[in-house]
Short mmCIF file of C-alpha atoms in Angstrom, two decimals:
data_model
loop_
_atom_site.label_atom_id
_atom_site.label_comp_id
_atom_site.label_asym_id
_atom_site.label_seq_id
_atom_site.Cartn_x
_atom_site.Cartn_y
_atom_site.Cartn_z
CA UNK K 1 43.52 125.44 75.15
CA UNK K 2 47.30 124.22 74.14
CA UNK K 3 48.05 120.90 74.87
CA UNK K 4 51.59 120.93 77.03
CA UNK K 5 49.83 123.23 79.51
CA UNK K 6 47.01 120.32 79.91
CA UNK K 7 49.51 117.53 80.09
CA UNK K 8 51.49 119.18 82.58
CA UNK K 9 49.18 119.84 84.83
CA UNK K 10 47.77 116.37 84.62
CA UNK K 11 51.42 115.05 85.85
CA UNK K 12 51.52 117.35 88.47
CA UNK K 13 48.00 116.20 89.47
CA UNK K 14 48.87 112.34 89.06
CA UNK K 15 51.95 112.99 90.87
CA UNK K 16 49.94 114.43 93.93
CA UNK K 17 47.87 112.64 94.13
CA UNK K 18 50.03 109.24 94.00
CA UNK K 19 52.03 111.12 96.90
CA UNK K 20 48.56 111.42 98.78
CA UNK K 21 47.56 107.96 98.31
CA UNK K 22 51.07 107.01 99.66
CA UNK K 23 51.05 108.83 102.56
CA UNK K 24 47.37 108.03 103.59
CA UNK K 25 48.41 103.77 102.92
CA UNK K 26 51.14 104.78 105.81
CA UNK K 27 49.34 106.83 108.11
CA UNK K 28 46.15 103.68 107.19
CA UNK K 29 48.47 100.50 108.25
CA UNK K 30 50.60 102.61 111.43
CA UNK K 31 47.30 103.24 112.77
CA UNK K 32 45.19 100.33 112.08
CA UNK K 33 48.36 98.15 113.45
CA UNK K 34 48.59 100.27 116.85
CA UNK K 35 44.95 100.09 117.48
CA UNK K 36 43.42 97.37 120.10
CA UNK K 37 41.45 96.09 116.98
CA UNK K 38 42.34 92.42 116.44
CA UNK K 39 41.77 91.18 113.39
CA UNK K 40 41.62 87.49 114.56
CA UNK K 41 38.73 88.31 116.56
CA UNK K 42 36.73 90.58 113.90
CA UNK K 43 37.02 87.73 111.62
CA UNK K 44 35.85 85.22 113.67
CA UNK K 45 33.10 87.24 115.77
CA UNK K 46 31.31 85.73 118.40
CA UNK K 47 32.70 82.07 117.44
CA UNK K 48 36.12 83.70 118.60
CA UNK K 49 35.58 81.25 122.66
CA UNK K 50 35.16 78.04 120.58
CA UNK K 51 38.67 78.17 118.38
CA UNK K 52 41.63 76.91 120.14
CA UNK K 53 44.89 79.05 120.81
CA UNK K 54 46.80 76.81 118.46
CA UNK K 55 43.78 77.48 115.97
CA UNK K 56 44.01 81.17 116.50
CA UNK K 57 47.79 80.91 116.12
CA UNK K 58 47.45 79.23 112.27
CA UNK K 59 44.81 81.94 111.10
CA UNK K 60 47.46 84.48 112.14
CA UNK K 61 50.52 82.73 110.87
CA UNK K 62 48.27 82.47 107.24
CA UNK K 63 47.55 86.34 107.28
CA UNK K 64 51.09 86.93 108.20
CA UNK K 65 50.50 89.02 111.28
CA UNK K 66 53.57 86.95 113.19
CA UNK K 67 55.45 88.79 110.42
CA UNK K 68 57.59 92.53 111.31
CA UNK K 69 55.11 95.32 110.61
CA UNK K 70 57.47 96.89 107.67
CA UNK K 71 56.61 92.93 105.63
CA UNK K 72 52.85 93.40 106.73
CA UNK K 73 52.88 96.50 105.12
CA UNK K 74 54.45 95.95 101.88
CA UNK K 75 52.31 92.88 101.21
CA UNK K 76 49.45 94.80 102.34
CA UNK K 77 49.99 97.34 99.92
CA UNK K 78 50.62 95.20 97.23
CA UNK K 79 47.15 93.74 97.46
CA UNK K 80 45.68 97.15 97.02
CA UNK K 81 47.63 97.99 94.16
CA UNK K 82 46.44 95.06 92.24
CA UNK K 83 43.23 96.14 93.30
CA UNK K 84 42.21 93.19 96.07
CA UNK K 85 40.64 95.96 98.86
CA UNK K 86 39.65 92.77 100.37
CA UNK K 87 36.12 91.34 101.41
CA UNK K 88 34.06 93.42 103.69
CA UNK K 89 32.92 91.50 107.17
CA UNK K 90 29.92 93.53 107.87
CA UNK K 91 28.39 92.54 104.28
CA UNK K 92 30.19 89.40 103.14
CA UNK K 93 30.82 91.62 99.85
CA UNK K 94 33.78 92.45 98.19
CA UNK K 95 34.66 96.32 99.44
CA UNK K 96 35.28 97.50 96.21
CA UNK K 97 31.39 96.29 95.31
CA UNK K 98 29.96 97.40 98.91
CA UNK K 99 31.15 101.31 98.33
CA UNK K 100 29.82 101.36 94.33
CA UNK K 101 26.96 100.22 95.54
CA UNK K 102 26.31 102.55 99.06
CA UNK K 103 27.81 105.45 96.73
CA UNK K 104 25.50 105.33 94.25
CA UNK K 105 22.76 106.50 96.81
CA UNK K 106 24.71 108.67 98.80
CA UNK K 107 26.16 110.63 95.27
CA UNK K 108 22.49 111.66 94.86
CA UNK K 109 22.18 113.38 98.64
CA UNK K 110 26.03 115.05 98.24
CA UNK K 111 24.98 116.25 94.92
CA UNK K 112 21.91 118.05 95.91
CA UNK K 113 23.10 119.31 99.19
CA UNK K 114 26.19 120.98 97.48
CA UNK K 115 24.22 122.67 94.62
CA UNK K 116 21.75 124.30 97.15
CA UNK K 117 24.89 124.99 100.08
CA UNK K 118 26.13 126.63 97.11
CA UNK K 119 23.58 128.37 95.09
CA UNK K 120 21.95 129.50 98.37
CA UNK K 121 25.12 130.96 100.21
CA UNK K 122 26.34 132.38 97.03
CA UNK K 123 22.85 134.47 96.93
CA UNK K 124 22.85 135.25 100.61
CA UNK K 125 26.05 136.50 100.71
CA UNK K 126 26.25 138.86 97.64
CA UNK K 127 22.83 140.22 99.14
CA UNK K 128 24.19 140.48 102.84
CA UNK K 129 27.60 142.27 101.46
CA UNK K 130 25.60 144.85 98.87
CA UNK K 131 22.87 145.45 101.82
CA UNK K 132 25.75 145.75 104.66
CA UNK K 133 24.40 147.14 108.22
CA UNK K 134 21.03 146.72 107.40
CA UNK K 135 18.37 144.39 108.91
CA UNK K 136 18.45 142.23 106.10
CA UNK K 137 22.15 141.48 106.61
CA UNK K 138 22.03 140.99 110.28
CA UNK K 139 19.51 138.36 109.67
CA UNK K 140 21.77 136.60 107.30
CA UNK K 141 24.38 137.05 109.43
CA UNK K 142 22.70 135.42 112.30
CA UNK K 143 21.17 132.40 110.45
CA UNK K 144 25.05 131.94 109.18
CA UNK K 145 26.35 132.33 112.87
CA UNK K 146 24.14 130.23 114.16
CA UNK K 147 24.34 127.22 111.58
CA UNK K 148 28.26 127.62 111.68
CA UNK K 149 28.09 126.66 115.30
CA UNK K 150 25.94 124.01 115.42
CA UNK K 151 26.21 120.31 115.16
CA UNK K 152 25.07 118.30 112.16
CA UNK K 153 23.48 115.32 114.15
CA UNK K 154 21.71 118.16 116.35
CA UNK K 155 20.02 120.06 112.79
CA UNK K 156 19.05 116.63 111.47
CA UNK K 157 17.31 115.66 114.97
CA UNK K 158 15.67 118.73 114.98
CA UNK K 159 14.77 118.91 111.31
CA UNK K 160 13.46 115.37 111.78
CA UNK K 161 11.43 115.97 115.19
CA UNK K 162 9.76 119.13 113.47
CA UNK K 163 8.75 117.72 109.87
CA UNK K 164 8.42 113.80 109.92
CA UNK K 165 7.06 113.89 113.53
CA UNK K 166 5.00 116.72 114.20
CA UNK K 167 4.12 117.97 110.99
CA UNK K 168 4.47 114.25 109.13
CA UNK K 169 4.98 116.03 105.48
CA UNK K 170 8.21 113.63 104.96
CA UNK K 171 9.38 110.58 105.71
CA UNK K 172 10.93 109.05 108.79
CA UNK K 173 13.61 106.80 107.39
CA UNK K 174 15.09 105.69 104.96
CA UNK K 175 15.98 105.89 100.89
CA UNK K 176 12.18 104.01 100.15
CA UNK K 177 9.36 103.02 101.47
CA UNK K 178 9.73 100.47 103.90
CA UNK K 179 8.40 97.14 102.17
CA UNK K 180 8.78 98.05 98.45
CA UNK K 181 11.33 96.52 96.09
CA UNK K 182 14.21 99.28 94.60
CA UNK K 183 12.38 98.40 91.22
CA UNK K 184 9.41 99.45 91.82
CA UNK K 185 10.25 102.79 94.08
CA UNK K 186 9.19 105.57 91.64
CA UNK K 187 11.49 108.99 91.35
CA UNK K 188 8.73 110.86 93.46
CA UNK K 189 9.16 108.26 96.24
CA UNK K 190 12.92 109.17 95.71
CA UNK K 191 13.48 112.28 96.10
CA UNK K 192 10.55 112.63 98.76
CA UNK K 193 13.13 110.31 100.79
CA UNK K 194 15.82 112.05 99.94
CA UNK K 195 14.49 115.83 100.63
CA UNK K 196 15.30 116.26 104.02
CA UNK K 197 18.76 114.15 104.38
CA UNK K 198 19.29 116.94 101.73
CA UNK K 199 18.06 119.78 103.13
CA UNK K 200 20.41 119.32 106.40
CA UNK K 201 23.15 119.16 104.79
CA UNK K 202 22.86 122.41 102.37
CA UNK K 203 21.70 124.53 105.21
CA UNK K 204 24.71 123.29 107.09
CA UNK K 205 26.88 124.48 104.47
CA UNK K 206 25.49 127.57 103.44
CA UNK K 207 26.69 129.15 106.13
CA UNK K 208 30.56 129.08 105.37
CA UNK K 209 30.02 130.17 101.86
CA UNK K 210 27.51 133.42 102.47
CA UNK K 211 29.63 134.52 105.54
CA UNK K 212 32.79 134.47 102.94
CA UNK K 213 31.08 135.91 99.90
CA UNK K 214 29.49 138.82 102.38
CA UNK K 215 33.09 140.28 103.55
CA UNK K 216 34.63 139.18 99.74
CA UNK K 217 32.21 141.44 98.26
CA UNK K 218 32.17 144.02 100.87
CA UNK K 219 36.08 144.38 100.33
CA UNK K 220 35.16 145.10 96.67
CA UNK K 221 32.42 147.65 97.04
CA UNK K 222 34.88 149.86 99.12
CA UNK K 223 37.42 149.53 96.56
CA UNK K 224 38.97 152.47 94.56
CA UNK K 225 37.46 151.58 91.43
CA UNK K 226 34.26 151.06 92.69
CA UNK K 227 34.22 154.59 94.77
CA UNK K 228 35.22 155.89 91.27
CA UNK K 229 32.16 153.62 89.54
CA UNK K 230 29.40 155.65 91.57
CA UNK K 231 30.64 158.41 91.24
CA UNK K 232 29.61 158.32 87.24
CA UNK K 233 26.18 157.41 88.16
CA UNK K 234 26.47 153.30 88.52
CA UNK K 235 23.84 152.30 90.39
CA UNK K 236 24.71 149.31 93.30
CA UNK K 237 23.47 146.44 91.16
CA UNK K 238 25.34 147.49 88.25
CA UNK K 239 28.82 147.61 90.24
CA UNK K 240 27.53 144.22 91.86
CA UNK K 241 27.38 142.71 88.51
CA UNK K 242 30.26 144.21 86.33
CA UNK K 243 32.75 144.34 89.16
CA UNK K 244 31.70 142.22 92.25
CA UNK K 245 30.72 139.06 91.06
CA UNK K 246 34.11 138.51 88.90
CA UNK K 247 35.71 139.45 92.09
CA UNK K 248 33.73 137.07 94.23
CA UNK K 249 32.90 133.97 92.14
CA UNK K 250 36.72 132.74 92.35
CA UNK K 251 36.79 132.21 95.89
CA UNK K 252 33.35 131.04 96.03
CA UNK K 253 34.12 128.53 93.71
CA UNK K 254 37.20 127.48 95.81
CA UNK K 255 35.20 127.21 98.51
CA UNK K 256 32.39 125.39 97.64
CA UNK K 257 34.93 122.60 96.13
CA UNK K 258 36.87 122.92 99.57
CA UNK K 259 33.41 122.19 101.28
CA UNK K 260 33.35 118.35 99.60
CA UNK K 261 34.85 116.70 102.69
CA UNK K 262 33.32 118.66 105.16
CA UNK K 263 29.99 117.49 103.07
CA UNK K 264 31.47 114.15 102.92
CA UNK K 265 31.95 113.95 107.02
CA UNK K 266 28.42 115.23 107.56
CA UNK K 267 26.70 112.81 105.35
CA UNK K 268 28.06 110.21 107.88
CA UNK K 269 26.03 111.43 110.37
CA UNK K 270 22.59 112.97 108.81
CA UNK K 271 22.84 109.30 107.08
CA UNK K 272 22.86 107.52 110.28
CA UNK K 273 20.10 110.00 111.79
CA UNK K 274 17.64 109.66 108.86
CA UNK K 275 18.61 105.84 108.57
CA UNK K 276 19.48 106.50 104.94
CA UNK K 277 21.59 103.48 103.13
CA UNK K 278 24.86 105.27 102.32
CA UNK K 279 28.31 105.19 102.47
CA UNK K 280 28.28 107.48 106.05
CA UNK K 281 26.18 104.77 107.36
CA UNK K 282 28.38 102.10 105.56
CA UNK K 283 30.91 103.85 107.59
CA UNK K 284 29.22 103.87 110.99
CA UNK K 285 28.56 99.94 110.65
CA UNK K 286 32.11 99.48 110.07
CA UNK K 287 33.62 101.08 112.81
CA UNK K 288 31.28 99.81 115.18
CA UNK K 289 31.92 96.21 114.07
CA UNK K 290 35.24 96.56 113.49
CA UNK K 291 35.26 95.87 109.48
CA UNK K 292 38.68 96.61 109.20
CA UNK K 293 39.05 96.25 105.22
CA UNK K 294 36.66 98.22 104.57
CA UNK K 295 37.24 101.12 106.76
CA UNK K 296 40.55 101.05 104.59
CA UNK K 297 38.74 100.96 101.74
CA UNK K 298 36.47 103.97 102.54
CA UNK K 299 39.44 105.89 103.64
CA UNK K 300 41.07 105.83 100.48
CA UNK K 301 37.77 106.39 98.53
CA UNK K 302 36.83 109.78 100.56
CA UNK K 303 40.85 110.64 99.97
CA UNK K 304 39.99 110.59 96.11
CA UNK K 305 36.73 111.86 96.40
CA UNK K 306 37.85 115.09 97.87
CA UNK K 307 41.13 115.31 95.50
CA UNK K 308 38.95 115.27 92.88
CA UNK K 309 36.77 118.08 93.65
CA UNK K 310 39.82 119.84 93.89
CA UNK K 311 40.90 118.79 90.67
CA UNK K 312 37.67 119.87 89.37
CA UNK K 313 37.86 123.65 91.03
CA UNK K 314 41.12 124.00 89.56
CA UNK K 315 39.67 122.79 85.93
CA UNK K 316 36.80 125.10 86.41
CA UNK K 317 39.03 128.53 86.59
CA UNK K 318 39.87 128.85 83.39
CA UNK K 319 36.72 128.57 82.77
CA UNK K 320 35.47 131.46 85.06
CA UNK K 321 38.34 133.55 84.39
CA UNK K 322 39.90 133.30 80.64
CA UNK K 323 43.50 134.90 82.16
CA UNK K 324 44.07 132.11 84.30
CA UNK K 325 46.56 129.34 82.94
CA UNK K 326 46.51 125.69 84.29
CA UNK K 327 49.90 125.10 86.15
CA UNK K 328 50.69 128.90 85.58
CA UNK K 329 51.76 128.19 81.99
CA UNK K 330 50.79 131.10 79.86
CA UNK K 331 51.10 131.09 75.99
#
């Protein structure tokens, strides 16, 4: 790979993505500063009946909110670009610290959950597009129908109700068992927690990816050069895999990547259904409690969490596909 081609898409990238972070800050501090949230009274909680006006007048002169909103903003944007996100109210932790720390454990549900959405609906759908019309493809069909319709919190109740009540084969809650220090929680204990959280989430997500890899691959089995293909004598998993999957593993690809922040905004609420200690339930607490700075600071992190799986898609084409150039450049 030549170098200028790399370097220039890395500017373009940078310069996106400075751009998005720009436009999110705005569209962060116009909202935040129209919204009945006051920040006086998140701060000081339920001690807010026992301060003075005149006391409540200082705090606000010292954060500068007597100040126009345009001198609120700039300051407030300096702080974040020196990297103070500010202290979190919910957890008396700095923010930066509180998401490290709740993304750690929700990186290991979003990772599993968008290997098997993806593995799974990538199968499904190459065998509901090569099988078209049959039974097997209107089951498919209807499991991806269905799923695509139907709320996350409602799967996770379910999935909950049906295996950790009735059938008790996982756990309620949780990312351990209740009572047991992190050190001592052993990788079976883990992963048993983290199963179903997991398991809600891919099943969610298969559904986009088979429904789009069925018609992708259907388009390509009535193609020209397929039609020509049988009529030599190739059988239907030979033109599946020398012409179909090159055909469909581009947009699948896209897609999957493109699925990050609808995975992202599910995790928020199978995390607060299984009572699993993430950054979606990091999130809930938050907004419930009004923890201003570090609903800001979640907003940008899910903003650059989802750029770079973008980012990433885009790296991985040149990989699939040797003809495509990063930033169009070709040698």
């Amino acid at each position: 790979m030549q170098l200028r081609p790399l370097l220039t898409f890395a500017l373009r990238k940078l310069l996106r993505l400075g751009l998005l972070l720009l436009a999110v800050a705005v569209f962060t501090f116009v909202l935040l500063s129209l919204s009945p949230i006051d920040p006086v009274q998140a701060y000081i909680g339920a001690d807010m009946m026992q301060i003075s006006p005149e006391q409540r007048q200082l705090i606000a002169e010292r954060w500068g909110l007597d100040q126009p909103m345009i001198v609120r903003f700039w300051d407030w944007l300096g702080q974040l670009m020196q990297g103070n996100w500010g202290t979190s109210l919910v957890f008396n932790q700095p923010v930066s610290s509180v998401i490290a720390t709740r993304f750690q454990a929700s990186l290991h549900l979003l990772a599993i959950a968008w290997l098997l959405s993806g593995l799974l609906g990538l199968g499904l759908g190459i065998v509901a597009g090569a099988l078209a019309g049959s039974w097997c493809d209107r089951i498919i069909r209807l499991y991806a129908y269905t799923l695509a319709s139907s709320p996350t919190f409602w799967v996770a109740l379910l999935l909950l109700i049906t295996f950790s009540v009735s059938l008790r084969v996982t756990p309620i809650c949780c990312a351990a068992p209740p009572g047991v220090l992190a050190a001592d929680v052993t990788l079976w204990q883990h992963l048993h927690h983290l199963l179903l959280p997991a398991i809600t989430l891919s099943i969610i997500g298969i559904a986009n990816i088979a429904l789009h890899t069925r018609q992708k691959l259907i388009d390509v089995l009535n193609s020209d050069y397929v039609l020509f293909a049988r009529a030599q004598g190739e059988s239907l998993g030979g033109v599946v895999r020398h012409h179909g999957l090159r055909n469909i593993i581009l947009p699948a690809l896209t897609l999957q990547f493109a699925s990050l922040s609808e995975l992202f905004g599910g995790s928020v609420l199978v995390e607060q259904v299984f009572a699993y200690p993430g950054l979606g339930a990091a999130t809930v607490q938050a907004a419930l409690r009004s923890d201003v700075p570090l609903l800001v600071g979640i907003v940008f992190f899910s903003a650059l969490f989802v750029y770079t799986g973008n980012t990433l898609a885009d790296l991985a084409y040149p990989l699939v596909d040797p003809r495509i150039r990063l930033g169009g450049w070709r040698s």
